[in-house]
N, CA and C atoms as an extended XYZ file, in Angstrom:
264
Properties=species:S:1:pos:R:3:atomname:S:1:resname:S:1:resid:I:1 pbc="F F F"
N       -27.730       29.523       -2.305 N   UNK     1
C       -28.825       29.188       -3.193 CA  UNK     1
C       -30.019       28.756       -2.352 C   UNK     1
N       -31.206       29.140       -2.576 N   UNK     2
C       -32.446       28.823       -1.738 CA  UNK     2
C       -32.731       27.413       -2.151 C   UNK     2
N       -32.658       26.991       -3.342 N   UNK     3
C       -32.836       26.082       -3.314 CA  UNK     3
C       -32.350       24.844       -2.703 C   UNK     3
N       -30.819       25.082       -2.620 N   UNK     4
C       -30.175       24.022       -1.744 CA  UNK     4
C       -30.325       24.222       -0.226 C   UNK     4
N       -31.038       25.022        0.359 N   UNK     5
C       -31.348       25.949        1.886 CA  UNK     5
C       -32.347       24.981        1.922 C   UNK     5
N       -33.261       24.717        0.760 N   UNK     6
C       -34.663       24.085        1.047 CA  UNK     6
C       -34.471       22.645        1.169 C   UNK     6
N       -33.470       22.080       -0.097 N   UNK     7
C       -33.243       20.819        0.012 CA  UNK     7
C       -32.174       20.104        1.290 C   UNK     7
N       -31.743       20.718        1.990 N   UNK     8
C       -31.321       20.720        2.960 CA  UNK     8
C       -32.260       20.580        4.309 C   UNK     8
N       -32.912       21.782        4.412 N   UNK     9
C       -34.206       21.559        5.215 CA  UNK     9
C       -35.355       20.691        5.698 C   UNK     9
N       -35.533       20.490        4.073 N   UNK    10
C       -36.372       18.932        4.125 CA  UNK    10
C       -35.715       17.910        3.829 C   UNK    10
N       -36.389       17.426        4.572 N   UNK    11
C       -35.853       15.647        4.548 CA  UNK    11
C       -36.896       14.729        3.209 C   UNK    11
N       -36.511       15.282        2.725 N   UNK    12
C       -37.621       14.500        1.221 CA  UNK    12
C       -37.034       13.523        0.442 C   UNK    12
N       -36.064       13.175        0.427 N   UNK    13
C       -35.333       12.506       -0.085 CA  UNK    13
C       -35.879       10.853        0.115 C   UNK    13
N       -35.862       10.483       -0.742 N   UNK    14
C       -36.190        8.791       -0.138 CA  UNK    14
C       -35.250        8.344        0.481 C   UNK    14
N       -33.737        8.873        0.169 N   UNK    15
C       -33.067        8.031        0.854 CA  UNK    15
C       -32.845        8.133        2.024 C   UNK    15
N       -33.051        9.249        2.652 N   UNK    16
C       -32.932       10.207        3.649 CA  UNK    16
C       -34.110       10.055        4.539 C   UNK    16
N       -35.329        9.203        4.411 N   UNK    17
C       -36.569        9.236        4.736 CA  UNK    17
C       -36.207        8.267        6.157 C   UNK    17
N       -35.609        7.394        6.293 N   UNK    18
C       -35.216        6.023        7.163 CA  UNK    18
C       -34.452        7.298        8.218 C   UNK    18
N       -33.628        8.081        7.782 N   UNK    19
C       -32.699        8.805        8.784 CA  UNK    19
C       -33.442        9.334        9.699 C   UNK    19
N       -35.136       10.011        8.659 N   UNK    20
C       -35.595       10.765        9.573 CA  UNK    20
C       -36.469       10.134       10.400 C   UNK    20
N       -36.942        9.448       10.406 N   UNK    21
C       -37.887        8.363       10.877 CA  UNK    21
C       -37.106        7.711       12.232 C   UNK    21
N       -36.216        7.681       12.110 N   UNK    22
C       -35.047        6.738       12.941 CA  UNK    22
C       -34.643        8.258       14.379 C   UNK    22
N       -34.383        9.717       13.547 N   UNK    23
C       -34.109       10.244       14.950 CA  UNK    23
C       -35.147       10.706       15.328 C   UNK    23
N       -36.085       10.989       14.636 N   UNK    24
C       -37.052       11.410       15.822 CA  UNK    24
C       -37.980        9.891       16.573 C   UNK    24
N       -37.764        8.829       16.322 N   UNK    25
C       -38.471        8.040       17.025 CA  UNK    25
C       -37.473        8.068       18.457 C   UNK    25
N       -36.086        7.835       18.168 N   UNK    26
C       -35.138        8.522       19.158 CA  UNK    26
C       -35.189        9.348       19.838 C   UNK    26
N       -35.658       10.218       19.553 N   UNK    27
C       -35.644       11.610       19.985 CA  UNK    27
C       -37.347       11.566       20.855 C   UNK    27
N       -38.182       10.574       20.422 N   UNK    28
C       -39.237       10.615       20.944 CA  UNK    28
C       -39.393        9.842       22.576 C   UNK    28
N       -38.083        8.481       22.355 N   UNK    29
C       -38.209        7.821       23.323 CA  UNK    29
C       -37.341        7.995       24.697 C   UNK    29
N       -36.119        9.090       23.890 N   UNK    30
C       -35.481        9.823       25.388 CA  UNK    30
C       -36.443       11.003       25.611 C   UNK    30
N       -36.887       11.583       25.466 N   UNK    31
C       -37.780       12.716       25.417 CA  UNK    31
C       -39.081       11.785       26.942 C   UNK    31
N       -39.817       10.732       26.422 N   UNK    32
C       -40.369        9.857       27.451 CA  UNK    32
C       -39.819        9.435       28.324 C   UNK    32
N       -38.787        8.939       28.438 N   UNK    33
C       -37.565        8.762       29.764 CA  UNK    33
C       -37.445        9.601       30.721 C   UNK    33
N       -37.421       10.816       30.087 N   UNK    34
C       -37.507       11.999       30.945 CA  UNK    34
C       -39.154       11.920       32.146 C   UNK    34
N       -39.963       11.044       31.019 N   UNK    35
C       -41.112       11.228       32.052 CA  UNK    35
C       -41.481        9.885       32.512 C   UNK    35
N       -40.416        8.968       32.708 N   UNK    36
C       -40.290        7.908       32.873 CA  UNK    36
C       -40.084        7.537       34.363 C   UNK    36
N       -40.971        6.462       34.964 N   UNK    37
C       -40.340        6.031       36.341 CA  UNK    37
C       -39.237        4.966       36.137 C   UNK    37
N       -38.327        4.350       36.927 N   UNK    38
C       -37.949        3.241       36.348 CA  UNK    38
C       -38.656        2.152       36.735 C   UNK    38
N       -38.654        1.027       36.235 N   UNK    39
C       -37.713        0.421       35.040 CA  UNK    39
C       -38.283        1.429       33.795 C   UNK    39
N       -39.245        1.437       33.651 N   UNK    40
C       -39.805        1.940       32.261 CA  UNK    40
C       -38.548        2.884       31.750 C   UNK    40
N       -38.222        4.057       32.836 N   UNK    41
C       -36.958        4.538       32.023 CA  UNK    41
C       -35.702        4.481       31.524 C   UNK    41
N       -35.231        2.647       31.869 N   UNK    42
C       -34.111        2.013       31.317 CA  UNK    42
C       -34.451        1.634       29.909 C   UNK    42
N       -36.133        1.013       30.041 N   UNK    43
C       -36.114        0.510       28.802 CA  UNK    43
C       -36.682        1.211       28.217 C   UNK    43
N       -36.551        3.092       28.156 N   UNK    44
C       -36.899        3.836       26.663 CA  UNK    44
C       -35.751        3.928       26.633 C   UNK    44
N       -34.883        3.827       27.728 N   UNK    45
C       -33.343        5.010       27.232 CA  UNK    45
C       -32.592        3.329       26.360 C   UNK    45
N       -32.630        2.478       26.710 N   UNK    46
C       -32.136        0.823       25.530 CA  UNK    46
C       -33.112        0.818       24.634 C   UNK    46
N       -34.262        1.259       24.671 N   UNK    47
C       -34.866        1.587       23.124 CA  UNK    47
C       -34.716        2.757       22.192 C   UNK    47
N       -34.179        3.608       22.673 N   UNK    48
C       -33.358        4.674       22.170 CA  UNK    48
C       -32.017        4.256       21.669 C   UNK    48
N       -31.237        3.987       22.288 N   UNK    49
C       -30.129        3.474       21.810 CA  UNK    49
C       -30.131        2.516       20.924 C   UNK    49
N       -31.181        1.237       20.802 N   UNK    50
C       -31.144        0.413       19.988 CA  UNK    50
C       -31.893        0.921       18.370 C   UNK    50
N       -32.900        2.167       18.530 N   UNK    51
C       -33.175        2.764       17.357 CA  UNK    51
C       -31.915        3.546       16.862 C   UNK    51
N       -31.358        4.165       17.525 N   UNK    52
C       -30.054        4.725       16.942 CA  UNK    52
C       -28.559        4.004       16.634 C   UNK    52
N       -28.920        2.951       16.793 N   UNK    53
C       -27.721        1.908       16.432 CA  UNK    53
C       -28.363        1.944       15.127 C   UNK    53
N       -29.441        0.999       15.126 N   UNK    54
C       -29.922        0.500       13.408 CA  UNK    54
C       -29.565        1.905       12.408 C   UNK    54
N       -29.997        2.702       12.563 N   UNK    55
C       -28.920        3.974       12.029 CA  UNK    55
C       -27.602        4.180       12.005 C   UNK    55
N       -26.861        3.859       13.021 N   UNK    56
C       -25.642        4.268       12.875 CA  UNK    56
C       -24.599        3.386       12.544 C   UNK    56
N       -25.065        2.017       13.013 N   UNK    57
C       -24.229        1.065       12.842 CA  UNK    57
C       -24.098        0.845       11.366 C   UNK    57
N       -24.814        0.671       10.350 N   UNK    58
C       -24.518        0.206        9.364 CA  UNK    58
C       -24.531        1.601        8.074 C   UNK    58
N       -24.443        2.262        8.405 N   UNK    59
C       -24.118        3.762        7.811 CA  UNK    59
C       -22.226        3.981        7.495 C   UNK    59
N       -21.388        3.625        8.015 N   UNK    60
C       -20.234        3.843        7.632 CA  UNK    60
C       -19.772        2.580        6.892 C   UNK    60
N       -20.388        1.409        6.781 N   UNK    61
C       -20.239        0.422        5.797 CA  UNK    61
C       -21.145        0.605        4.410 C   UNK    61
N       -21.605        1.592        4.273 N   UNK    62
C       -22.886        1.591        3.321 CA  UNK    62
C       -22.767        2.706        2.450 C   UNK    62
N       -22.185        4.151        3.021 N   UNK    63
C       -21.828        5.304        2.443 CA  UNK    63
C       -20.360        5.242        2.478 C   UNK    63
N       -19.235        5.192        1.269 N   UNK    64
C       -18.131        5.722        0.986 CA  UNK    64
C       -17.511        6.469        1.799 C   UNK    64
N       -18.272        7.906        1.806 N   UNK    65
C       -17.465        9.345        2.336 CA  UNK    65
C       -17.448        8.961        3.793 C   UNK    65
N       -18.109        8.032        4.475 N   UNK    66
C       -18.065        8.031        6.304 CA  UNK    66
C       -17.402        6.640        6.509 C   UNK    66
N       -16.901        6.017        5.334 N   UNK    67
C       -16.425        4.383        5.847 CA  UNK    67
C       -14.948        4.567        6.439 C   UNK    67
N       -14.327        6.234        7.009 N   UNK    68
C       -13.573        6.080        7.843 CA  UNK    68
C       -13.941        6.136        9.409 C   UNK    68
N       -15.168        6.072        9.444 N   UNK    69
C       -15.978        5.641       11.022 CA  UNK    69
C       -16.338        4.582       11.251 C   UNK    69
N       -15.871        3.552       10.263 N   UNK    70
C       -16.344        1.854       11.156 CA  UNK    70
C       -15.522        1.360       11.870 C   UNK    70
N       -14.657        1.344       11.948 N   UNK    71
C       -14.055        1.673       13.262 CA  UNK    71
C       -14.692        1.992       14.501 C   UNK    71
N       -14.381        3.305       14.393 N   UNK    72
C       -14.778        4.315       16.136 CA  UNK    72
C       -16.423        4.069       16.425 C   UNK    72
N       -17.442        3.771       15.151 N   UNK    73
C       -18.668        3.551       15.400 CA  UNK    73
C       -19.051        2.269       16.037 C   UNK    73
N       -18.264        1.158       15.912 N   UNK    74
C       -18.085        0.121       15.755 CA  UNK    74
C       -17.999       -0.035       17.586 C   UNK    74
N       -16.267        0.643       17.648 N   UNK    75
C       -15.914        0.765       18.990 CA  UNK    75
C       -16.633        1.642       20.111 C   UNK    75
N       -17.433        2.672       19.402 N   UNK    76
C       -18.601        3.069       20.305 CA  UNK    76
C       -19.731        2.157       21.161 C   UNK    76
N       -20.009        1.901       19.956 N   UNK    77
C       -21.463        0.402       20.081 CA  UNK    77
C       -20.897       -0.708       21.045 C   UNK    77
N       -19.641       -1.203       21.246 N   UNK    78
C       -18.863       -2.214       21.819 CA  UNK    78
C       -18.432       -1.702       23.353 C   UNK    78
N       -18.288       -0.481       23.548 N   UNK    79
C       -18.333       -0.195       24.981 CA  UNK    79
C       -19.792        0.263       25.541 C   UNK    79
N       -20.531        0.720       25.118 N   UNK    80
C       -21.707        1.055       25.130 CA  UNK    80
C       -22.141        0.189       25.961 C   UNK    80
N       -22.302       -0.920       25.125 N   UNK    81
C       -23.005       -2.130       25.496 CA  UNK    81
C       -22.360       -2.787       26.878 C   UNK    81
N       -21.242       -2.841       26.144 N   UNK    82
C       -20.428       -3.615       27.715 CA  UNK    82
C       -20.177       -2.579       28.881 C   UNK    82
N       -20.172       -1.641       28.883 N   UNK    83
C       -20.839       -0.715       30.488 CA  UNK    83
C       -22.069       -1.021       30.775 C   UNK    83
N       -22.744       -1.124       30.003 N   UNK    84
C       -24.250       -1.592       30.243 CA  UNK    84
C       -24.343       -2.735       30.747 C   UNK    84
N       -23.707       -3.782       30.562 N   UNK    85
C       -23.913       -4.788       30.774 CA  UNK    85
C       -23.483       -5.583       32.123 C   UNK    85
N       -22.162       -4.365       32.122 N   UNK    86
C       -21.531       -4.362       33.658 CA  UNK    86
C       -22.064       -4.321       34.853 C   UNK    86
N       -23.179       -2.923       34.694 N   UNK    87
C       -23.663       -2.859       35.555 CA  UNK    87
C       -24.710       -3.310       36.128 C   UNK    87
N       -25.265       -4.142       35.074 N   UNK    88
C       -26.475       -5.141       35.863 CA  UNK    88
C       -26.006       -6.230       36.685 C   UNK    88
């Protein structure tokens, strides 16, 4: 159905509006990393990650159909951090 091709396509949705907002600011700040010296490119690539937490973290407590990922999302975010943290 084209129509569901379209509604798929766009992100128009209000609810859906935060998702999109959230990866491309992500997507904007590893994208700068790339043209990053360091430090500056630690702290787009931890501002990347910390925009994509606020997305991900509270998404499998919030939607039904994915609340069998709070768990592994959970345990993602928890090593993440603590490799990170290791190595400073």
């Amino acid at each position: 159905d084209v129509r569901a091709a379209a509604g798929v396509g766009l992100v128009g949705d209000v609810e859906q509006e935060w998702a999109f907002v959230l990866f491309h600011a992500a997507l904007l700040l590893v994208v700068a990393s790339a043209c990053a010296r360091d430090p500056t490119r630690d702290r787009l690539v931890w501002g990347a990650f910390a925009v994509v937490c606020m997305g991900a973290l509270p998404a499998p407590f919030r939607y039904p159909e994915i609340a069998v990922l709070q768990i592994p999302v959970l345990a993602v975010f928890v090593a993440a951090v603590a490799s990170a943290l290791r190595r400073r």
